[in-house]
CSV table of C-alpha atoms and ligand atoms in Angstrom, one decimal:
chain,number,residue,atom,x,y,z
G,945,MET,CA,0.0,0.1,0.2
G,946,ALA,CA,1.2,2.1,-0.3
G,947,SER,CA,1.5,5.3,1.8
G,948,PHE,CA,-1.0,6.4,3.7
G,949,GLN,CA,-2.2,9.4,1.0
G,950,ALA,CA,-0.5,12.6,2.4
G,951,PRO,CA,-2.8,15.6,2.4
G,952,PRO,CA,-1.7,19.0,-0.6
G,953,SER,CA,-0.3,19.7,2.1
G,954,GLU,CA,2.2,17.9,3.3
G,955,PRO,CA,5.8,17.5,2.3
G,956,LYS,CA,5.7,15.7,-2.0
G,957,PRO,CA,6.5,12.9,-3.2
G,958,GLU,CA,9.6,14.5,-4.8
G,959,THR,CA,10.9,15.3,-2.3
G,960,PRO,CA,13.5,12.9,-0.4
G,961,LEU,CA,10.9,10.8,2.5
G,962,SER,CA,12.3,12.4,6.2
G,963,SER,CA,10.0,10.0,8.2
G,964,ILE,CA,9.6,6.3,9.0
G,965,SER,CA,8.2,4.2,11.2
G,966,LEU,CA,6.9,1.1,10.8
G,967,THR,CA,3.7,-1.7,12.2
G,968,SER,CA,3.6,-4.5,13.3
G,969,PHE,CA,0.5,-6.5,12.5
G,970,ILE,CA,0.8,-8.1,16.8
G,971,LEU,CA,-2.5,-6.2,18.6
G,972,LYS,CA,-1.2,-4.0,20.5
G,973,LEU,CA,-3.7,-3.3,23.2
G,974,GLY,CA,-2.8,-0.3,25.8
G,975,THR,CA,0.2,0.5,23.7
G,976,PRO,CA,-1.8,2.5,20.4
G,977,TRP,CA,1.0,4.5,19.8
G,978,ALA,CA,2.6,2.1,18.9
G,979,ASP,CA,0.8,0.7,16.4
G,980,GLY,CA,3.5,2.6,14.1
G,981,THR,CA,0.7,4.5,11.2
G,982,ALA,CA,1.8,7.4,10.5
G,983,SER,CA,-1.0,10.2,11.0
G,984,ILE,CA,-2.9,7.9,13.3
G,985,SER,CA,-1.6,7.1,15.9
G,986,GLN,CA,1.9,8.5,15.8
G,987,CYS,CA,3.6,11.3,14.4
G,988,ALA,CA,6.6,10.3,12.0
G,989,ILE,CA,10.3,10.0,13.3
G,990,ASN,CA,12.0,12.8,11.6
G,991,PRO,CA,15.7,11.9,10.1
G,992,GLY,CA,18.2,11.2,12.3
G,993,GLU,CA,15.1,10.7,15.7
G,994,THR,CA,15.0,7.2,17.4
G,995,PHE,CA,11.3,5.8,18.1
G,996,VAL,CA,10.8,3.2,20.8
G,997,TYR,CA,8.4,0.7,20.0
G,998,ARG,CA,6.9,-1.5,23.2
G,999,PHE,CA,4.1,-3.6,23.4
G,1000,LYS,CA,2.7,-6.7,24.9
G,1001,VAL,CA,4.0,-10.0,22.8
G,1002,ASP,CA,0.7,-10.8,23.7
G,1003,ARG,CA,0.0,-13.8,21.2
G,1004,PRO,CA,2.7,-16.0,19.5
G,1005,GLY,CA,2.3,-16.3,15.5
G,1006,THR,CA,4.1,-15.5,12.1
G,1007,TYR,CA,4.0,-12.0,11.6
G,1008,PHE,CA,6.0,-8.9,10.1
G,1009,TYR,CA,6.2,-5.2,10.3
G,1010,HIS,CA,6.5,-2.3,7.7
G,1011,GLY,CA,6.9,1.5,7.0
G,1012,HIS,CA,3.5,2.5,6.9
G,1013,TYR,CA,4.5,5.9,6.0
G,1014,GLY,CA,5.4,7.2,1.8
G,1015,MET,CA,5.1,3.5,-0.5
G,1016,GLN,CA,8.6,2.2,2.0
G,1017,ARG,CA,7.7,-0.7,2.2
G,1018,SER,CA,7.5,-0.9,-1.6
G,1019,ALA,CA,11.6,0.2,-1.2
G,1020,GLY,CA,12.4,-2.7,2.0
G,1021,LEU,CA,11.3,-1.2,4.8
G,1022,TYR,CA,10.1,-4.8,5.9
G,1023,GLY,CA,10.6,-8.2,8.6
G,1024,SER,CA,9.7,-10.9,10.0
G,1025,LEU,CA,8.4,-10.7,13.9
G,1026,ILE,CA,8.1,-14.7,15.1
G,1027,VAL,CA,6.4,-14.9,16.7
G,1028,ASP,CA,7.3,-18.9,19.9
G,1029,VAL,CA,4.9,-19.4,21.9
G,1030,ALA,CA,5.6,-18.9,25.7
G,1031,ASP,CA,7.9,-21.7,28.3
G,1032,GLY,CA,5.5,-23.8,29.2
G,1033,GLU,CA,3.0,-24.5,26.3
G,1034,LYS,CA,3.0,-26.2,23.0
G,1035,GLU,CA,1.9,-25.2,19.5
G,1036,PRO,CA,-1.0,-28.0,17.8
G,1037,PHE,CA,0.7,-29.3,15.8
G,1038,HIS,CA,3.9,-31.2,15.9
G,1039,TYR,CA,7.3,-30.1,13.7
G,1040,ASP,CA,10.3,-30.8,12.9
G,1041,GLY,CA,12.1,-27.9,12.0
G,1042,GLU,CA,10.6,-24.8,10.2
G,1043,PHE,CA,11.8,-22.1,7.5
G,1044,ASN,CA,10.8,-18.7,6.9
G,1045,LEU,CA,9.6,-16.6,3.9
G,1046,LEU,CA,8.3,-12.9,3.5
G,1047,LEU,CA,7.3,-13.3,-0.5
G,1048,SER,CA,7.3,-9.3,-2.2
G,1049,ASP,CA,7.0,-7.6,-5.4
G,1050,TRP,CA,10.8,-5.4,-6.6
G,1051,TRP,CA,10.1,-3.0,-9.1
G,1052,HIS,CA,13.4,-1.1,-11.1
G,1053,GLN,CA,11.2,2.1,-10.4
G,1054,ASN,CA,12.0,4.2,-6.7
G,1055,VAL,CA,8.3,4.8,-5.5
G,1056,HIS,CA,9.1,8.4,-5.3
G,1057,ASP,CA,8.9,7.7,-9.4
G,1058,GLN,CA,6.4,5.6,-8.0
G,1059,GLU,CA,4.2,8.2,-5.7
G,1060,VAL,CA,4.5,11.2,-8.0
G,1061,SER,CA,2.9,8.4,-11.0
G,1062,LEU,CA,0.7,7.8,-9.6
G,1063,SER,CA,-0.9,10.8,-8.0
G,1064,SER,CA,-0.5,13.2,-11.6
G,1065,ASN,CA,-3.7,13.7,-13.9
G,1066,PRO,CA,-3.0,12.3,-16.0
G,1067,PHE,CA,-2.6,9.0,-14.1
G,1068,ARG,CA,0.4,6.6,-14.5
G,1069,TRP,CA,0.4,3.5,-13.6
G,1070,ILE,CA,3.1,1.8,-11.9
G,1071,GLY,CA,2.9,-1.8,-13.5
G,1072,GLU,CA,3.9,-4.5,-13.0
G,1073,PRO,CA,6.7,-5.9,-11.2
G,1074,GLN,CA,10.2,-6.8,-12.5
G,1075,SER,CA,10.4,-9.9,-9.7
G,1076,ILE,CA,8.8,-11.7,-6.8
G,1077,LEU,CA,11.4,-11.8,-3.9
G,1078,ILE,CA,11.5,-14.2,-1.2
G,1079,ASN,CA,12.8,-13.6,1.8
G,1080,GLY,CA,14.2,-9.9,-0.6
G,1081,ARG,CA,16.1,-12.6,-3.0
G,1082,GLY,CA,14.8,-12.5,-6.5
G,1083,GLN,CA,16.2,-13.0,-9.9
G,1084,PHE,CA,15.8,-11.2,-13.1
G,1085,ASN,CA,16.7,-11.8,-17.3
G,1086,CYS,CA,17.9,-15.5,-16.1
G,1087,SER,CA,15.7,-18.0,-15.0
G,1088,MET,CA,16.0,-20.4,-12.5
G,1089,ALA,CA,14.7,-23.2,-14.7
G,1090,ALA,CA,15.2,-21.6,-17.6
G,1091,LYS,CA,15.1,-24.9,-20.3
G,1092,PHE,CA,12.1,-25.0,-18.5
G,1093,SER,CA,11.2,-21.9,-20.1
G,1094,ASN,CA,8.5,-20.4,-23.2
G,1095,ALA,CA,10.1,-17.7,-23.5
G,1096,THR,CA,13.7,-16.8,-24.5
G,1097,VAL,CA,15.7,-16.8,-20.9
G,1098,SER,CA,19.7,-17.4,-19.7
G,1099,GLN,CA,19.8,-20.0,-17.7
G,1100,CYS,CA,21.3,-18.3,-13.7
G,1101,LYS,CA,24.6,-19.9,-13.1
G,1102,PHE,CA,24.8,-19.0,-9.7
G,1103,ARG,CA,27.4,-21.2,-8.0
G,1104,GLY,CA,26.6,-20.2,-3.9
G,1105,ASN,CA,25.5,-17.1,-2.5
G,1106,GLU,CA,24.8,-14.4,-4.7
G,1107,GLN,CA,23.1,-12.0,-3.9
G,1108,CYS,CA,20.7,-12.4,-5.9
G,1109,ALA,CA,20.6,-16.9,-5.4
G,1110,PRO,CA,17.9,-18.5,-4.0
G,1111,GLN,CA,17.7,-18.6,-0.2
G,1112,ILE,CA,17.2,-22.7,-0.2
G,1113,LEU,CA,15.1,-24.5,1.8
G,1114,HIS,CA,17.7,-27.6,3.2
G,1115,VAL,CA,15.4,-30.1,4.2
G,1116,ARG,CA,15.9,-34.4,5.7
G,1117,PRO,CA,13.9,-37.1,4.5
G,1118,ASN,CA,10.6,-38.0,6.3
G,1119,LYS,CA,10.8,-35.5,8.4
G,1120,ILE,CA,8.3,-32.6,9.4
G,1121,TYR,CA,8.6,-29.0,8.4
G,1122,ARG,CA,6.6,-26.2,9.1
G,1123,LEU,CA,7.8,-23.3,6.5
G,1124,ARG,CA,5.8,-19.7,7.7
G,1125,ILE,CA,4.7,-17.5,5.2
G,1126,ALA,CA,3.5,-13.7,4.7
G,1127,SER,CA,3.3,-11.4,2.3
G,1128,SER,CA,4.7,-8.4,2.1
G,1129,THR,CA,4.1,-7.6,-1.8
G,1130,ALA,CA,3.1,-4.2,-3.0
G,1131,LEU,CA,0.6,-5.2,-5.6
G,1132,ALA,CA,0.7,-9.3,-6.2
G,1133,SER,CA,-1.7,-11.4,-5.0
G,1134,LEU,CA,0.3,-14.6,-4.2
G,1135,ASN,CA,0.2,-18.4,-5.5
G,1136,LEU,CA,3.0,-21.0,-4.5
G,1137,ALA,CA,3.0,-24.7,-5.0
G,1138,ILE,CA,6.0,-27.6,-3.8
G,1139,ALA,CA,6.4,-29.7,-6.2
G,1140,GLY,CA,5.6,-33.7,-5.6
G,1141,HIS,CA,4.5,-32.6,-2.8
G,1142,LYS,CA,1.0,-31.2,-0.6
G,1143,MET,CA,1.3,-29.2,2.8
G,1144,VAL,CA,-1.7,-28.9,5.9
G,1145,VAL,CA,-2.5,-25.1,6.6
G,1146,VAL,CA,-2.3,-24.3,10.3
G,1147,GLU,CA,-2.5,-20.9,11.1
G,1148,ALA,CA,-3.1,-17.9,9.0
G,1149,ASP,CA,-2.8,-14.0,9.9
G,1150,GLY,CA,-1.5,-15.9,14.1
G,1151,ASN,CA,-4.5,-17.7,14.6
G,1152,TYR,CA,-4.9,-21.0,14.7
G,1153,VAL,CA,-7.0,-22.7,11.7
G,1154,GLN,CA,-8.2,-26.1,11.5
G,1155,PRO,CA,-6.2,-27.9,9.5
G,1156,PHE,CA,-6.7,-28.6,5.7
G,1157,GLU,CA,-4.7,-30.3,3.1
G,1158,VAL,CA,-4.0,-28.0,0.0
G,1159,ASN,CA,-1.4,-28.2,-3.4
G,1160,ASP,CA,-1.2,-24.8,-2.8
G,1161,LEU,CA,-1.7,-22.0,-1.6
G,1162,ASP,CA,-2.8,-17.7,-2.3
G,1163,ILE,CA,-1.6,-15.8,-0.3
G,1164,TYR,CA,-2.5,-11.3,-0.7
G,1165,SER,CA,-0.7,-8.2,0.7
G,1166,GLY,CA,-0.7,-8.5,5.1
G,1167,GLU,CA,-1.6,-12.0,5.6
G,1168,SER,CA,0.5,-14.3,6.9
G,1169,TYR,CA,-0.4,-18.3,6.8
G,1170,SER,CA,1.8,-21.0,8.5
G,1171,VAL,CA,1.4,-24.6,6.9
G,1172,LEU,CA,3.4,-28.2,7.8
G,1173,LEU,CA,5.6,-29.6,4.7
G,1174,ARG,CA,5.8,-33.5,5.8
G,1175,THR,CA,8.6,-34.6,3.2
G,1176,ASP,CA,7.7,-38.0,2.3
G,1177,GLN,CA,8.9,-38.2,-1.9
G,1178,ILE,CA,12.9,-39.6,-3.0
G,1179,PRO,CA,15.6,-38.2,-1.4
G,1180,SER,CA,18.0,-38.4,-4.1
G,1181,LYS,CA,16.3,-35.3,-6.3
G,1182,ASN,CA,15.6,-32.0,-4.8
G,1183,TYR,CA,12.1,-30.1,-5.1
G,1184,TRP,CA,10.9,-26.9,-7.2
G,1185,ILE,CA,8.9,-24.7,-4.7
G,1186,SER,CA,7.9,-21.4,-7.0
G,1187,ILE,CA,5.5,-18.5,-6.7
G,1188,GLY,CA,3.5,-17.0,-9.5
G,1189,VAL,CA,1.2,-13.6,-10.0
G,1190,ARG,CA,-3.0,-14.5,-9.3
G,1191,GLY,CA,-5.5,-11.8,-10.0
G,1192,ARG,CA,-4.0,-9.5,-12.2
G,1193,GLU,CA,-2.5,-11.2,-16.0
G,1194,PRO,CA,1.6,-12.0,-15.1
G,1195,LYS,CA,3.8,-9.9,-15.8
G,1196,THR,CA,6.1,-11.2,-13.7
G,1197,PRO,CA,8.1,-13.8,-14.1
G,1198,GLN,CA,7.4,-17.6,-11.0
G,1199,ALA,CA,10.1,-16.5,-8.3
G,1200,LEU,CA,12.1,-20.0,-7.4
G,1201,THR,CA,13.4,-21.8,-4.8
G,1202,ILE,CA,14.1,-25.5,-4.3
G,1203,LEU,CA,13.8,-27.6,-2.3
G,1204,ASN,CA,16.8,-29.2,-1.1
G,1205,TYR,CA,16.6,-33.5,0.4
G,1206,PHE,CA,19.8,-34.2,2.7
G,1207,PRO,CA,21.8,-35.9,1.4
G,1208,THR,CA,21.3,-34.0,-2.4
G,1209,SER,CA,23.8,-31.7,-3.7
G,1210,ALA,CA,21.6,-28.7,-3.5
G,1211,SER,CA,22.3,-27.7,-6.9
G,1212,LYS,CA,20.7,-30.6,-8.4
G,1213,LEU,CA,18.3,-29.1,-10.6
G,1214,PRO,CA,14.5,-30.4,-10.9
G,1215,THR,CA,14.7,-32.3,-13.7
G,1216,SER,CA,10.8,-30.8,-14.6
G,1217,GLN,CA,9.3,-28.8,-14.8
G,1218,PRO,CA,8.0,-25.7,-11.9
G,1219,PRO,CA,4.4,-26.1,-10.9
G,1220,ILE,CA,2.4,-23.8,-13.1
G,1221,THR,CA,0.7,-21.0,-11.2
G,1222,PRO,CA,-2.7,-21.5,-11.5
G,1223,PRO,CA,-4.3,-18.9,-14.5
G,1224,TRP,CA,-4.8,-15.6,-13.0
G,1225,ASN,CA,-8.5,-14.8,-13.3
G,1226,ASP,CA,-9.2,-18.5,-11.6
G,1227,TYR,CA,-11.1,-16.7,-9.4
G,1228,ASN,CA,-12.7,-20.2,-8.6
G,1229,HIS,CA,-9.7,-21.3,-7.6
G,1230,SER,CA,-9.3,-18.3,-4.8
G,1231,LYS,CA,-12.4,-19.2,-3.9
G,1232,ALA,CA,-12.4,-21.9,-3.0
G,1233,PHE,CA,-9.2,-22.0,-0.8
G,1234,THR,CA,-10.4,-18.5,1.2
G,1235,LYS,CA,-13.4,-20.3,2.3
G,1236,SER,CA,-12.0,-23.9,3.0
G,1237,ILE,CA,-9.9,-21.4,6.7
G,1238,PHE,CA,-11.4,-22.2,10.0
G,1239,ALA,CA,-11.1,-21.7,13.3
G,1240,LEU,CA,-9.0,-25.0,14.9
G,1241,MET,CA,-12.5,-26.5,17.2
G,1242,GLY,CA,-12.2,-25.0,20.4
G,1243,SER,CA,-11.6,-21.2,19.1
G,1244,LEU,CA,-12.9,-18.4,20.6
G,1245,LYS,CA,-16.4,-17.8,18.8
G,1246,PRO,CA,-17.5,-14.1,17.6
G,1247,PRO,CA,-20.2,-12.6,19.5
G,1248,LYS,CA,-24.1,-13.6,18.4
G,1249,ASN,CA,-25.7,-10.3,17.3
G,1250,HIS,CA,-23.8,-6.8,16.3
G,1251,ASP,CA,-24.8,-3.1,17.7
G,1252,ARG,CA,-23.7,-1.6,14.6
G,1253,ARG,CA,-23.0,-3.0,10.8
G,1254,ILE,CA,-20.7,-0.2,8.3
G,1255,ILE,CA,-21.0,-0.8,4.5
G,1256,LEU,CA,-18.1,0.7,2.8
G,1257,LEU,CA,-18.8,0.4,-1.1
G,1258,ASN,CA,-14.7,-0.2,-3.0
G,1259,THR,CA,-14.8,2.2,-6.2
G,1260,GLN,CA,-12.4,3.8,-8.7
G,1261,THR,CA,-13.3,7.3,-8.7
G,1262,LYS,CA,-11.3,11.4,-9.3
G,1263,VAL,CA,-11.0,13.8,-7.8
G,1264,ASN,CA,-10.5,17.2,-8.9
G,1265,GLY,CA,-9.7,14.7,-12.5
G,1266,PHE,CA,-6.7,12.9,-10.3
G,1267,THR,CA,-7.7,9.0,-10.0
G,1268,LYS,CA,-8.2,8.0,-6.9
G,1269,TRP,CA,-10.1,4.9,-5.0
G,1270,SER,CA,-12.9,6.1,-2.3
G,1271,ILE,CA,-14.7,4.4,0.3
G,1272,ASN,CA,-18.4,4.9,-0.4
G,1273,ASN,CA,-17.2,8.4,-1.9
G,1274,ILE,CA,-14.4,9.4,-0.1
G,1275,SER,CA,-11.0,8.7,-0.7
G,1276,LEU,CA,-8.7,9.3,2.4
G,1277,THR,CA,-6.8,12.1,3.3
G,1278,LEU,CA,-4.8,11.8,5.9
G,1279,PRO,CA,-3.9,15.1,8.9
G,1280,SER,CA,-0.6,16.3,9.8
G,1281,THR,CA,-1.3,16.0,12.9
G,1282,PRO,CA,-2.1,11.7,14.2
G,1283,TYR,CA,-5.3,11.4,15.4
G,1284,LEU,CA,-4.8,9.7,18.5
G,1285,GLY,CA,-3.2,13.2,20.1
G,1286,SER,CA,-5.6,15.2,18.5
G,1287,ILE,CA,-9.1,13.0,19.8
G,1288,LYS,CA,-7.1,12.6,22.7
G,1289,PHE,CA,-6.5,16.1,23.5
G,1290,GLY,CA,-9.4,17.1,22.4
G,1291,LEU,CA,-8.5,19.5,19.3
G,1292,ASN,CA,-11.4,19.4,16.7
G,1293,HIS,CA,-9.5,21.2,14.0
G,1294,ALA,CA,-7.2,18.6,13.6
G,1295,PHE,CA,-9.3,16.8,11.5
G,1296,ASP,CA,-13.3,16.4,9.3
G,1297,GLN,CA,-15.5,15.9,12.5
G,1298,LYS,CA,-18.2,14.4,10.2
G,1299,SER,CA,-18.0,11.5,10.0
G,1300,PRO,CA,-18.5,9.1,6.9
G,1301,PRO,CA,-21.2,7.9,5.9
G,1302,ASP,CA,-22.0,3.8,7.6
G,1303,ASN,CA,-23.5,2.7,3.9
G,1304,TYR,CA,-24.1,4.4,-0.3
G,1305,ASP,CA,-26.8,4.8,-2.6
G,1306,SER,CA,-26.1,1.1,-2.5
G,1307,LYS,CA,-29.9,1.0,-3.9
G,1308,ASN,CA,-29.5,2.7,-6.9
G,1309,TYR,CA,-25.8,2.4,-7.0
G,1310,ASP,CA,-25.0,-0.7,-10.2
G,1311,ILE,CA,-21.9,-1.8,-8.8
G,1312,PHE,CA,-21.6,-4.2,-12.3
G,1313,ASN,CA,-20.3,-0.7,-14.2
G,1314,PRO,CA,-19.0,2.7,-13.8
G,1315,ALA,CA,-20.3,5.1,-11.4
G,1316,LEU,CA,-22.6,7.3,-13.3
G,1317,ASN,CA,-20.2,10.1,-11.7
G,1318,PRO,CA,-17.3,9.4,-11.0
G,1319,ASN,CA,-16.9,11.6,-8.9
G,1320,SER,CA,-15.8,11.8,-5.6
G,1321,SER,CA,-13.9,14.0,-2.7
G,1322,TYR,CA,-10.6,13.8,-0.4
G,1323,GLY,CA,-11.7,13.3,3.5
G,1324,ASN,CA,-10.6,12.8,6.7
G,1325,GLY,CA,-13.2,11.8,9.1
G,1326,ILE,CA,-13.5,8.9,10.8
G,1327,TYR,CA,-15.7,6.8,11.8
G,1328,THR,CA,-15.9,6.9,15.8
G,1329,ILE,CA,-17.1,4.0,17.7
G,1330,ASN,CA,-18.3,2.7,20.8
G,1331,PHE,CA,-16.0,1.3,23.0
G,1332,ASN,CA,-16.4,-2.7,23.4
G,1333,THR,CA,-19.8,-2.6,21.3
G,1334,THR,CA,-19.8,-5.4,18.3
G,1335,VAL,CA,-19.3,-3.7,14.5
G,1336,ASP,CA,-19.8,-5.8,11.2
G,1337,VAL,CA,-17.7,-4.3,8.6
G,1338,VAL,CA,-19.4,-5.5,5.1
G,1339,LEU,CA,-16.6,-4.3,1.8
G,1340,GLN,CA,-18.2,-4.0,-1.2
G,1341,ASN,CA,-16.5,-4.7,-3.7
G,1342,ALA,CA,-17.6,-3.5,-7.7
G,1343,ASN,CA,-16.6,-1.8,-11.1
G,1344,ALA,CA,-13.6,0.4,-11.1
G,1345,LEU,CA,-13.5,3.3,-13.8
G,1346,ALA,CA,-13.2,1.3,-16.6
G,1347,LYS,CA,-15.3,-1.6,-17.7
G,1348,ASP,CA,-15.9,-4.8,-16.9
G,1349,VAL,CA,-12.4,-4.6,-14.1
G,1350,SER,CA,-12.8,-5.4,-10.8
G,1351,GLU,CA,-9.9,-6.3,-8.4
G,1352,ILE,CA,-9.0,-8.0,-5.3
G,1353,HIS,CA,-8.0,-5.8,-3.2
G,1354,PRO,CA,-7.0,-7.7,0.4
G,1355,TRP,CA,-8.7,-5.6,3.3
G,1356,HIS,CA,-6.2,-5.5,6.6
G,1357,LEU,CA,-7.3,-3.2,10.2
G,1358,HIS,CA,-4.6,-2.2,13.4
G,1359,GLY,CA,-5.4,-3.2,16.8
G,1360,HIS,CA,-8.2,-6.1,15.8
G,1361,ASP,CA,-8.7,-9.7,14.9
G,1362,PHE,CA,-11.8,-9.8,13.2
G,1363,TRP,CA,-13.7,-12.4,13.1
G,1364,VAL,CA,-14.4,-14.0,8.5
G,1365,LEU,CA,-18.4,-14.2,8.3
G,1366,GLY,CA,-18.7,-15.5,4.4
G,1367,TYR,CA,-18.4,-13.8,0.7
G,1368,GLY,CA,-21.0,-13.2,-1.6
G,1369,GLU,CA,-21.1,-12.9,-5.3
G,1370,GLY,CA,-22.8,-9.3,-6.5
G,1371,LYS,CA,-24.6,-7.0,-3.6
G,1372,PHE,CA,-24.8,-7.7,-0.1
G,1373,ARG,CA,-28.5,-8.1,1.1
G,1374,ASP,CA,-29.9,-7.7,5.0
G,1375,GLU,CA,-30.8,-10.7,4.0
G,1376,ASP,CA,-27.7,-12.8,3.3
G,1377,GLU,CA,-27.5,-12.0,7.3
G,1378,LYS,CA,-28.4,-15.7,7.8
G,1379,LYS,CA,-25.7,-17.4,5.5
G,1380,PHE,CA,-23.4,-16.1,8.2
G,1381,ASN,CA,-20.8,-18.6,9.6
G,1382,LEU,CA,-21.2,-17.8,13.0
G,1383,LYS,CA,-19.7,-21.6,14.1
G,1384,ASN,CA,-16.2,-21.5,13.2
G,1385,PRO,CA,-15.0,-18.6,11.1
G,1386,PRO,CA,-11.4,-17.7,11.1
G,1387,LEU,CA,-9.7,-14.8,13.5
G,1388,ARG,CA,-8.4,-12.8,10.9
G,1389,ASN,CA,-6.2,-9.8,10.6
G,1390,THR,CA,-7.5,-8.8,6.5
G,1391,ALA,CA,-9.3,-10.7,4.1
G,1392,VAL,CA,-10.0,-10.2,0.8
G,1393,ILE,CA,-13.1,-8.7,-1.2
G,1394,PHE,CA,-13.3,-10.5,-4.6
G,1395,PRO,CA,-13.8,-9.1,-7.9
G,1396,TYR,CA,-17.7,-7.8,-8.4
G,1397,GLY,CA,-18.2,-9.1,-4.6
G,1398,TRP,CA,-19.0,-8.6,-0.7
G,1399,THR,CA,-17.1,-9.8,2.5
G,1400,ALA,CA,-18.7,-9.9,5.7
G,1401,LEU,CA,-16.3,-8.8,9.1
G,1402,ARG,CA,-17.4,-9.6,12.7
G,1403,PHE,CA,-14.9,-7.7,15.6
G,1404,VAL,CA,-15.1,-6.2,19.2
G,1405,ALA,CA,-14.3,-2.7,19.8
G,1406,ASP,CA,-12.4,-3.2,23.5
G,1407,ASN,CA,-8.8,-2.0,22.2
G,1408,PRO,CA,-8.5,1.8,22.4
G,1409,GLY,CA,-6.8,3.4,20.1
G,1410,VAL,CA,-7.6,4.9,16.1
G,1411,TRP,CA,-6.7,2.1,13.8
G,1412,ALA,CA,-6.0,2.1,10.8
G,1413,PHE,CA,-9.2,-0.2,8.0
G,1414,HIS,CA,-7.1,-0.2,4.3
G,1415,CYS,CA,-6.9,-2.3,0.9
G,1416,HIS,CA,-3.0,-3.5,1.6
G,1417,ILE,CA,-1.9,-2.9,-2.1
G,1418,GLU,CA,0.2,-0.4,-1.6
G,1419,PRO,CA,-0.5,2.1,-5.1
G,1420,HIS,CA,-4.6,1.4,-4.0
G,1421,LEU,CA,-3.1,3.5,-0.6
G,1422,HIS,CA,-1.6,5.9,-1.7
G,1423,MET,CA,-5.0,6.9,-3.6
G,1424,GLY,CA,-7.1,6.8,-0.6
G,1425,MET,CA,-8.2,3.3,-0.2
G,1426,GLY,CA,-8.3,3.4,3.6
G,1427,VAL,CA,-10.8,4.8,7.0
G,1428,VAL,CA,-10.3,4.9,10.2
G,1429,PHE,CA,-12.1,4.1,13.1
G,1430,ALA,CA,-11.2,5.5,16.2
G,1431,GLU,CA,-12.8,4.0,20.1
G,1432,GLY,CA,-12.6,3.8,24.0
G,1433,VAL,CA,-9.9,6.9,23.5
G,1434,HIS,CA,-10.4,9.1,26.6
G,1435,ARG,CA,-9.2,5.6,27.9
G,1436,VAL,CA,-5.6,5.3,26.4
G,1437,GLY,CA,-2.2,6.3,29.3
G,1438,GLN,CA,-0.1,8.2,28.6
G,1439,ILE,CA,1.2,9.0,25.4
G,1440,PRO,CA,4.4,9.4,24.3
G,1441,LYS,CA,5.6,12.8,23.4
G,1442,ALA,CA,8.3,11.0,20.8
G,1443,ALA,CA,4.7,9.5,19.5
G,1444,LEU,CA,3.1,13.6,19.4
G,1445,ALA,CA,5.8,15.9,18.8
G,1446,CYS,CA,4.1,17.2,15.6
G,1447,GLY,CA,1.1,19.4,14.2
G,1448,LEU,CA,-1.4,20.8,17.2
G,1449,THR,CA,0.2,18.3,19.1
G,1450,GLY,CA,3.7,19.6,19.3
G,1451,ASN,CA,3.2,20.7,22.9
G,1452,LYS,CA,1.4,18.7,24.8
G,1453,GLN,CA,2.7,17.6,28.1
G,1454,ASN,CA,0.6,14.3,28.5
F,2705,CU,CU1,-7.0,-2.3,-3.0
């Protein structure tokens, strides 16, 4: 995603980046200033400054952290954050070893130029990434599997640990390995497969799921999974691990690495073609995977009822001729004073006090066609949620500006997990509520909406603070695709000075 869109008064994209903030996906109960969202939970960190994130790590799981200012995540500011189970506790599954795969996508154009392109009129799209990276490593202009490729691309000749050589997964036969897989991509939705092996999915976004077996795994930006891999194939061979693009016409080669069985040499390449990614627009394949994810038996169940329902229409729009993404016809721009401080100190002129709408004109809006009136406006108003109430959010997808285009959007919520109650096709209707899964919905922090469909989420507003909820695709967030929730801010304790040292809170001591 990109930046949270800088409002017009903020530094222009061509200004050298002057601050970073980091976010991990841990809930940070009681420390909302440690969430890392510039302009929302804290001031951006200036060059030479230090900001200490101190929060309670209250749950095991697979997470990652990344910059949340400008398009810094896309520029490479990210890393894994793995939380082990507490001493004396056990995971609900056994494994003999583990690997950590943090996936991302990479462009040769720098992010400043990308931000300028995306903010220009006429709009200039950044295009597809040149490479998919595994733990920051990827290939360009050569392929590990050139001889199986139709294109004229040369064979990579890595001998050792060169910069672009892939990280090889060395395994022993007849063991079980846990693969922790997370996606920090700026754009690409991915699919991962291991030749000759099935995987058992056991964790999603730091929550255990009912184990299920797959041949390949879809992963969207912002998500994380753990899968168990049994090394039960012939150990005299090595096997491809391949990662390809989903949901967009792929112009990016598959990322490849090798599962290397002991005692076979790691330099012995597999003799067959790498697994082929399912066709990019085979949405039924993606939906089948997504809909097989359920909470592990015995997991926390959602409240039976909701107190408030917010329906968020996802559309591509124009604001003063500029191409934007809008939610209920408002394209998010962020204020120069972070919300957390301005709400806590009652600074009513720090941002628009009018809340954005809880719904769109669902009776008259045709989600299957470009908007009749594509014009929307900028806004920085927020949704104020009553503390400890239960909120349903229905994300409604629609047609973008071009005819017959509706994209995948992975939505990520800060500060909470939500239950994913259901997915549907077309326009959400009140009676769809009857089909919600209240029995074993998965708890997650990121959920996808499919083209022309809806996704229903439920969360309890029990974490005092101000929380971003946004599409995790970097350019989409940069173009305004997000909203902000605030709950129980008067309960927030002393906010560290460094989180307040900008804008209208610059001189506040609390
Ligand atoms: Cu999006």
